[in-house]
Tab-separated table of C-alpha atoms in Angstrom:
chain	number	residue	atom	x	y	z
A	1201	UNK	CA	104.944	164.336	156.075
A	1202	UNK	CA	104.613	160.907	157.922
A	1203	UNK	CA	104.804	160.527	161.265
A	1204	UNK	CA	106.402	157.065	163.138
A	1205	UNK	CA	103.881	155.500	166.042
A	1206	UNK	CA	105.231	157.118	168.987
A	1207	UNK	CA	103.923	154.849	172.029
A	1208	UNK	CA	102.092	151.646	171.893
A	1209	UNK	CA	100.100	149.481	174.611
A	1210	UNK	CA	98.216	146.403	175.556
A	1211	UNK	CA	94.398	146.261	175.073
A	1212	UNK	CA	92.947	144.040	178.080
A	1213	UNK	CA	90.460	141.499	176.546
A	1214	UNK	CA	87.943	142.968	178.623
A	1215	UNK	CA	87.732	146.064	176.227
A	1216	UNK	CA	88.924	144.673	173.154
A	1217	UNK	CA	85.829	145.320	171.260
A	1218	UNK	CA	85.444	148.764	172.422
A	1219	UNK	CA	86.858	151.246	169.880
A	1220	UNK	CA	87.637	154.396	172.172
A	1221	UNK	CA	88.153	158.081	170.947
A	1222	UNK	CA	89.163	159.815	173.915
A	1223	UNK	CA	89.379	163.963	174.537
A	1224	UNK	CA	91.583	165.635	175.206
A	1225	UNK	CA	95.041	164.221	173.806
A	1226	UNK	CA	97.385	166.461	171.273
A	1227	UNK	CA	97.308	163.266	168.985
A	1228	UNK	CA	95.287	160.916	166.618
A	1229	UNK	CA	94.240	157.702	168.567
A	1230	UNK	CA	93.940	154.596	166.811
A	1231	UNK	CA	92.702	151.862	168.417
A	1232	UNK	CA	92.924	147.555	167.039
A	1233	UNK	CA	92.892	145.187	167.732
A	1234	UNK	CA	95.174	144.473	170.267
A	1235	UNK	CA	96.518	147.517	170.056
A	1236	UNK	CA	96.476	151.356	170.302
A	1237	UNK	CA	98.478	153.565	168.452
A	1238	UNK	CA	99.431	157.483	169.020
A	1239	UNK	CA	100.704	159.145	166.451
A	1240	UNK	CA	102.134	162.425	167.095
A	1241	UNK	CA	100.095	165.398	166.072
A	1242	UNK	CA	102.440	167.256	162.875
A	1243	UNK	CA	104.613	170.075	164.314
A	1244	UNK	CA	103.204	173.601	162.470
A	1245	UNK	CA	105.561	175.286	160.104
A	1246	UNK	CA	107.451	178.719	161.094
A	1247	UNK	CA	105.616	181.489	160.544
A	1248	UNK	CA	107.877	184.502	159.247
A	1249	UNK	CA	108.562	187.221	162.445
A	1250	UNK	CA	108.273	190.937	161.944
A	1251	UNK	CA	108.798	194.315	163.740
A	1252	UNK	CA	109.678	197.809	163.055
A	1253	UNK	CA	108.535	200.479	163.065
A	1254	UNK	CA	106.986	202.303	161.205
A	1255	UNK	CA	103.230	201.378	162.057
A	1256	UNK	CA	101.211	198.783	159.299
A	1257	UNK	CA	104.590	197.627	157.601
A	1258	UNK	CA	105.246	194.490	160.288
A	1259	UNK	CA	102.242	192.791	159.529
A	1260	UNK	CA	102.146	194.065	155.935
A	1261	UNK	CA	105.585	192.418	155.453
A	1262	UNK	CA	104.472	189.412	157.058
A	1263	UNK	CA	101.685	188.571	154.933
A	1264	UNK	CA	103.609	189.658	151.827
A	1265	UNK	CA	106.244	186.912	152.757
A	1266	UNK	CA	104.480	184.718	154.413
A	1267	UNK	CA	101.822	185.146	150.462
A	1268	UNK	CA	105.343	184.467	148.484
A	1269	UNK	CA	106.133	181.554	149.745
A	1270	UNK	CA	102.492	179.426	150.548
A	1271	UNK	CA	102.616	176.464	147.858
A	1272	UNK	CA	106.722	176.755	147.691
A	1273	UNK	CA	108.625	173.366	148.565
A	1274	UNK	CA	111.401	172.938	150.253
A	1275	UNK	CA	113.076	174.223	153.035
A	1276	UNK	CA	113.387	177.786	153.217
A	1277	UNK	CA	115.253	180.283	155.173
A	1278	UNK	CA	115.220	184.474	155.508
A	1279	UNK	CA	116.392	187.028	156.623
A	1280	UNK	CA	115.560	191.040	157.094
A	1281	UNK	CA	116.266	194.240	158.130
A	1282	UNK	CA	116.132	197.775	156.911
A	1283	UNK	CA	117.564	200.339	159.676
A	1284	UNK	CA	115.300	203.047	158.271
A	1285	UNK	CA	112.393	201.487	159.741
A	1286	UNK	CA	114.284	199.177	162.465
A	1287	UNK	CA	112.583	196.660	160.310
A	1288	UNK	CA	112.988	193.172	161.840
A	1289	UNK	CA	111.222	189.545	159.941
A	1290	UNK	CA	113.363	186.597	160.721
A	1291	UNK	CA	111.869	183.092	158.982
A	1292	UNK	CA	113.709	179.639	160.363
A	1293	UNK	CA	117.069	182.421	161.076
A	1294	UNK	CA	119.414	179.228	163.280
A	1295	UNK	CA	118.203	176.598	160.365
A	1296	UNK	CA	121.585	175.632	159.216
A	1297	UNK	CA	122.806	174.894	155.049
A	1298	UNK	CA	125.165	174.377	152.857
A	1299	UNK	CA	126.497	177.444	151.882
A	1300	UNK	CA	127.349	177.168	147.537
A	1301	UNK	CA	129.139	179.861	146.604
A	1302	UNK	CA	127.262	183.015	149.498
A	1303	UNK	CA	130.589	181.881	151.433
A	1304	UNK	CA	132.690	183.957	148.840
A	1305	UNK	CA	132.250	186.886	150.642
A	1306	UNK	CA	133.125	185.546	154.407
A	1307	UNK	CA	136.508	184.354	152.395
A	1308	UNK	CA	136.845	188.067	151.342
A	1309	UNK	CA	135.828	189.373	154.250
A	1310	UNK	CA	137.625	186.651	156.901
A	1311	UNK	CA	141.164	188.687	153.805
A	1312	UNK	CA	140.415	191.493	154.926
A	1313	UNK	CA	139.771	190.576	158.415
A	1314	UNK	CA	143.151	189.375	158.382
A	1315	UNK	CA	145.479	192.248	156.569
A	1316	UNK	CA	143.487	194.040	158.961
A	1317	UNK	CA	146.091	193.045	162.042
A	1318	UNK	CA	148.718	193.468	159.949
A	1319	UNK	CA	147.857	196.712	159.280
A	1320	UNK	CA	148.416	195.886	155.753
A	1321	UNK	CA	146.877	196.536	152.021
A	1322	UNK	CA	145.869	193.908	149.538
A	1323	UNK	CA	148.477	191.857	147.529
A	1324	UNK	CA	148.227	192.808	144.053
A	1325	UNK	CA	147.937	188.116	143.515
A	1326	UNK	CA	144.924	188.996	145.968
A	1327	UNK	CA	143.299	191.788	144.939
A	1328	UNK	CA	143.082	189.719	141.289
A	1329	UNK	CA	141.798	187.005	143.200
A	1330	UNK	CA	139.010	189.010	145.428
A	1331	UNK	CA	137.765	189.949	142.129
A	1332	UNK	CA	137.215	186.721	140.439
A	1333	UNK	CA	136.009	185.270	143.713
A	1334	UNK	CA	132.616	187.534	143.403
A	1335	UNK	CA	132.490	189.069	140.409
A	1336	UNK	CA	132.231	186.091	138.582
A	1337	UNK	CA	131.899	183.323	141.483
A	1338	UNK	CA	135.364	181.819	140.359
A	1339	UNK	CA	136.225	179.090	142.286
A	1340	UNK	CA	139.898	178.572	141.830
A	1341	UNK	CA	139.896	182.156	142.951
A	1342	UNK	CA	138.152	181.133	145.907
A	1343	UNK	CA	140.352	177.527	146.959
A	1344	UNK	CA	143.516	179.412	147.420
A	1345	UNK	CA	142.279	182.142	149.459
A	1346	UNK	CA	140.938	179.426	151.067
A	1347	UNK	CA	144.328	177.487	151.216
A	1348	UNK	CA	145.621	180.684	152.323
A	1349	UNK	CA	143.808	181.664	155.413
A	1350	UNK	CA	143.682	178.253	156.379
A	1351	UNK	CA	140.369	177.128	158.548
A	1352	UNK	CA	141.517	178.941	161.346
A	1353	UNK	CA	142.035	182.137	160.364
A	1354	UNK	CA	138.692	182.066	158.850
A	1355	UNK	CA	137.604	180.668	162.590
A	1356	UNK	CA	139.020	183.989	164.187
A	1357	UNK	CA	137.227	185.827	161.400
A	1358	UNK	CA	133.679	184.579	162.293
A	1359	UNK	CA	134.206	184.268	166.312
A	1360	UNK	CA	134.934	187.841	166.092
A	1361	UNK	CA	132.224	188.782	163.851
A	1362	UNK	CA	130.339	187.246	166.005
A	1363	UNK	CA	128.724	184.373	163.192
A	1364	UNK	CA	129.037	181.374	166.494
A	1365	UNK	CA	126.532	179.555	164.294
A	1366	UNK	CA	128.379	179.371	161.005
A	1367	UNK	CA	131.155	176.245	160.657
A	1368	UNK	CA	133.925	175.970	158.157
A	1369	UNK	CA	133.880	173.406	155.644
A	1370	UNK	CA	136.270	170.485	156.261
A	1371	UNK	CA	139.588	169.360	154.448
A	1372	UNK	CA	139.183	172.664	151.958
A	1373	UNK	CA	134.970	171.394	151.026
A	1374	UNK	CA	134.455	175.462	151.750
A	1375	UNK	CA	130.884	175.341	149.852
A	1376	UNK	CA	129.581	172.888	152.452
A	1377	UNK	CA	130.173	175.822	155.521
A	1378	UNK	CA	127.646	175.007	157.398
A	1379	UNK	CA	125.578	179.007	157.382
A	1380	UNK	CA	122.470	180.390	158.669
A	1381	UNK	CA	120.463	183.194	158.170
A	1382	UNK	CA	120.711	184.599	161.422
A	1383	UNK	CA	124.778	184.843	160.441
A	1384	UNK	CA	124.902	185.734	157.293
A	1385	UNK	CA	122.719	188.798	158.435
A	1386	UNK	CA	125.195	189.665	160.928
A	1387	UNK	CA	127.789	189.037	158.004
A	1388	UNK	CA	125.990	191.561	156.111
A	1389	UNK	CA	125.339	193.572	158.695
A	1390	UNK	CA	128.766	194.262	159.303
A	1391	UNK	CA	129.505	195.517	155.318
A	1392	UNK	CA	126.637	198.681	156.502
A	1393	UNK	CA	127.490	200.173	159.188
A	1394	UNK	CA	131.356	201.484	161.112
A	1395	UNK	CA	131.858	198.177	163.925
A	1396	UNK	CA	135.383	197.416	165.044
A	1397	UNK	CA	135.793	194.174	162.777
A	1398	UNK	CA	136.026	195.368	159.272
A	1399	UNK	CA	137.825	199.512	158.573
A	1400	UNK	CA	135.591	201.643	156.215
A	1401	UNK	CA	138.226	200.891	153.658
A	1402	UNK	CA	137.506	197.252	153.468
A	1403	UNK	CA	133.168	196.931	153.939
A	1404	UNK	CA	132.727	199.510	151.062
A	1405	UNK	CA	135.617	197.205	149.408
A	1406	UNK	CA	133.627	194.332	149.787
A	1407	UNK	CA	130.306	196.618	148.266
A	1408	UNK	CA	132.635	197.357	145.004
A	1409	UNK	CA	132.727	194.173	144.505
A	1410	UNK	CA	129.441	192.842	145.444
A	1411	UNK	CA	128.121	195.750	142.937
A	1412	UNK	CA	129.830	194.193	140.443
A	1413	UNK	CA	129.111	190.192	140.202
A	1414	UNK	CA	128.655	189.507	136.203
A	1415	UNK	CA	124.537	189.620	134.882
A	1416	UNK	CA	123.923	186.640	134.717
A	1417	UNK	CA	124.517	186.275	138.508
A	1418	UNK	CA	122.123	189.667	139.647
A	1419	UNK	CA	119.252	187.390	140.680
A	1420	UNK	CA	117.702	186.435	143.664
A	1421	UNK	CA	117.761	189.097	146.106
A	1422	UNK	CA	117.674	191.699	143.391
A	1423	UNK	CA	114.325	190.880	142.095
A	1424	UNK	CA	112.177	193.564	142.359
A	1425	UNK	CA	114.557	196.356	143.794
A	1426	UNK	CA	113.224	199.903	142.841
A	1427	UNK	CA	115.510	201.636	140.903
A	1428	UNK	CA	116.545	204.498	143.663
A	1429	UNK	CA	118.654	201.424	145.378
A	1430	UNK	CA	122.210	200.598	144.884
A	1431	UNK	CA	122.337	196.817	145.070
A	1432	UNK	CA	125.610	194.461	145.990
A	1433	UNK	CA	124.425	191.325	145.308
A	1434	UNK	CA	126.445	187.509	146.045
A	1435	UNK	CA	124.324	184.004	145.000
A	1436	UNK	CA	125.106	180.318	144.859
A	1437	UNK	CA	123.987	177.087	144.456
A	1438	UNK	CA	124.907	173.413	144.838
A	1439	UNK	CA	123.032	170.495	143.674
A	1440	UNK	CA	123.639	166.424	146.204
A	1441	UNK	CA	121.924	163.448	147.121
A	1442	UNK	CA	120.095	165.133	149.819
A	1443	UNK	CA	118.082	168.131	149.919
A	1444	UNK	CA	118.751	168.529	146.330
A	1445	UNK	CA	118.951	171.572	145.290
A	1446	UNK	CA	119.871	174.398	147.501
A	1447	UNK	CA	119.724	177.927	146.384
A	1448	UNK	CA	120.305	181.130	148.271
A	1449	UNK	CA	120.671	185.623	147.241
A	1450	UNK	CA	121.855	187.641	149.685
A	1451	UNK	CA	122.057	191.133	149.268
A	1452	UNK	CA	122.768	194.934	150.331
A	1453	UNK	CA	120.076	197.471	149.249
A	1454	UNK	CA	120.887	201.513	149.392
A	1455	UNK	CA	119.180	205.066	148.779
A	1456	UNK	CA	116.198	206.714	148.678
A	1457	UNK	CA	116.201	206.863	152.092
A	1458	UNK	CA	116.692	202.673	152.617
A	1459	UNK	CA	120.028	200.615	153.134
A	1460	UNK	CA	118.776	196.829	153.982
A	1461	UNK	CA	119.758	194.125	153.945
A	1462	UNK	CA	117.724	190.027	152.651
A	1463	UNK	CA	118.768	187.230	153.621
A	1464	UNK	CA	117.726	183.479	151.155
A	1465	UNK	CA	118.526	180.309	152.331
A	1466	UNK	CA	116.597	177.067	150.700
A	1467	UNK	CA	117.346	172.984	149.605
A	1468	UNK	CA	115.418	170.529	148.631
A	1469	UNK	CA	114.045	172.388	145.435
A	1470	UNK	CA	113.661	169.566	142.542
A	1471	UNK	CA	115.450	171.947	140.540
A	1472	UNK	CA	117.451	174.953	140.073
A	1473	UNK	CA	115.626	177.417	139.151
A	1474	UNK	CA	112.763	176.477	141.349
A	1475	UNK	CA	114.929	177.807	143.276
A	1476	UNK	CA	115.916	181.206	142.015
A	1477	UNK	CA	111.826	181.429	141.839
A	1478	UNK	CA	111.426	181.086	144.653
A	1479	UNK	CA	113.681	183.690	146.422
A	1480	UNK	CA	112.640	186.073	144.074
A	1481	UNK	CA	109.289	185.533	144.790
A	1482	UNK	CA	110.306	186.364	148.534
A	1483	UNK	CA	112.491	189.622	146.485
A	1484	UNK	CA	109.623	191.265	144.991
A	1485	UNK	CA	107.613	191.523	147.951
A	1486	UNK	CA	109.801	192.725	150.923
A	1487	UNK	CA	111.448	194.849	147.674
A	1488	UNK	CA	107.810	196.061	147.515
A	1489	UNK	CA	106.724	196.692	150.657
A	1490	UNK	CA	109.568	198.682	151.788
A	1491	UNK	CA	109.504	200.834	148.491
A	1492	UNK	CA	106.114	201.032	147.047
A	1493	UNK	CA	105.373	202.879	144.350
A	1494	UNK	CA	104.312	206.337	145.525
A	1495	UNK	CA	101.023	208.214	145.183
A	1496	UNK	CA	99.622	211.624	144.070
A	1497	UNK	CA	97.685	213.977	144.638
A	1498	UNK	CA	95.164	213.260	143.413
A	1499	UNK	CA	95.561	209.366	144.473
A	1500	UNK	CA	96.735	207.771	141.238
A	1501	UNK	CA	99.782	205.344	141.768
A	1502	UNK	CA	102.867	206.441	139.896
A	1503	UNK	CA	105.544	203.216	138.157
A	1504	UNK	CA	108.356	202.240	139.959
A	1505	UNK	CA	111.500	201.207	137.991
A	1506	UNK	CA	112.546	197.820	139.816
A	1507	UNK	CA	115.366	195.468	138.915
A	1508	UNK	CA	114.090	192.827	136.499
A	1509	UNK	CA	116.836	189.848	136.813
A	1510	UNK	CA	117.806	187.291	133.641
A	1511	UNK	CA	115.877	185.172	132.626
A	1512	UNK	CA	118.850	182.670	132.064
A	1513	UNK	CA	120.606	182.791	136.426
A	1514	UNK	CA	124.573	181.584	135.872
A	1515	UNK	CA	126.626	181.083	138.989
A	1516	UNK	CA	129.274	178.668	139.607
A	1517	UNK	CA	128.560	174.829	141.526
A	1518	UNK	CA	131.132	174.634	143.904
A	1519	UNK	CA	133.637	171.695	144.334
A	1520	UNK	CA	132.137	168.408	146.722
A	1521	UNK	CA	133.125	165.243	148.210
A	1522	UNK	CA	132.079	162.194	145.672
A	1523	UNK	CA	128.176	161.137	145.609
A	1524	UNK	CA	129.927	158.162	147.941
A	1525	UNK	CA	130.629	160.649	150.452
A	1526	UNK	CA	127.364	163.126	150.245
A	1527	UNK	CA	125.334	164.494	153.099
């Protein structure tokens, strides 16, 4: 990374011939004729942070997630929570990303939250739109529900959900909603545990649709998931002039004594498949550590059937402003 020079000071005539390297200064100092330039040291990249009540699990997850991200280009944010072991992992939890299609889960949650306030069921039209929006990532259905709700009602849900870092996209560009790992993990927590924001029926409905996402869109966080867990997923991707490809995946996994959620957000990917591969590398490490292959009494490893995503991942490219308006 190239850093701008942070400061310049004059050198007296009597010391122009000197070449001084001052110890104890946390920046590189280069002495040239007439000036001293200080280049600040590069900030350390954020590290994966994990905690767990299960002995050794936090260290293993930190090591394996870090290894999965080694030498990967772009910016990656990761969130993990497993209720069974009270395990949490975070990387860049507060970094903002354009949401692309994973905001569609938020749109559905906001719709159900609004319906709950008036104690009503979804209409046939809303049910049809919601199903297409989640299972097929249909953009037109999302736009219809976004306009029906309006930013005010969407914000009301975000406030109730304590998703304070999520900023709805302006001018109906819902795919440019600003999201963070922290808020996406808050959303997944609401979907997977009893709470006062979403009813039990609403939570079950969202998860049912996330479980029925079409095969071509079931990539990302489900990669490597054991057959003992039920998978619920929503993905998104988007390419823009800045930050290249945004590729994201959120998923919840329950069964076999496990109940965990994973969020992986990325941007700065050179292409779509690169981002998919990055996410799936992280997901495989997490699933393997949370649900390792068991061993027999003799110490032999028992094979675990794990989910292998399509090698032709699909997703809807969301509408964005013209190139000249790109952020």
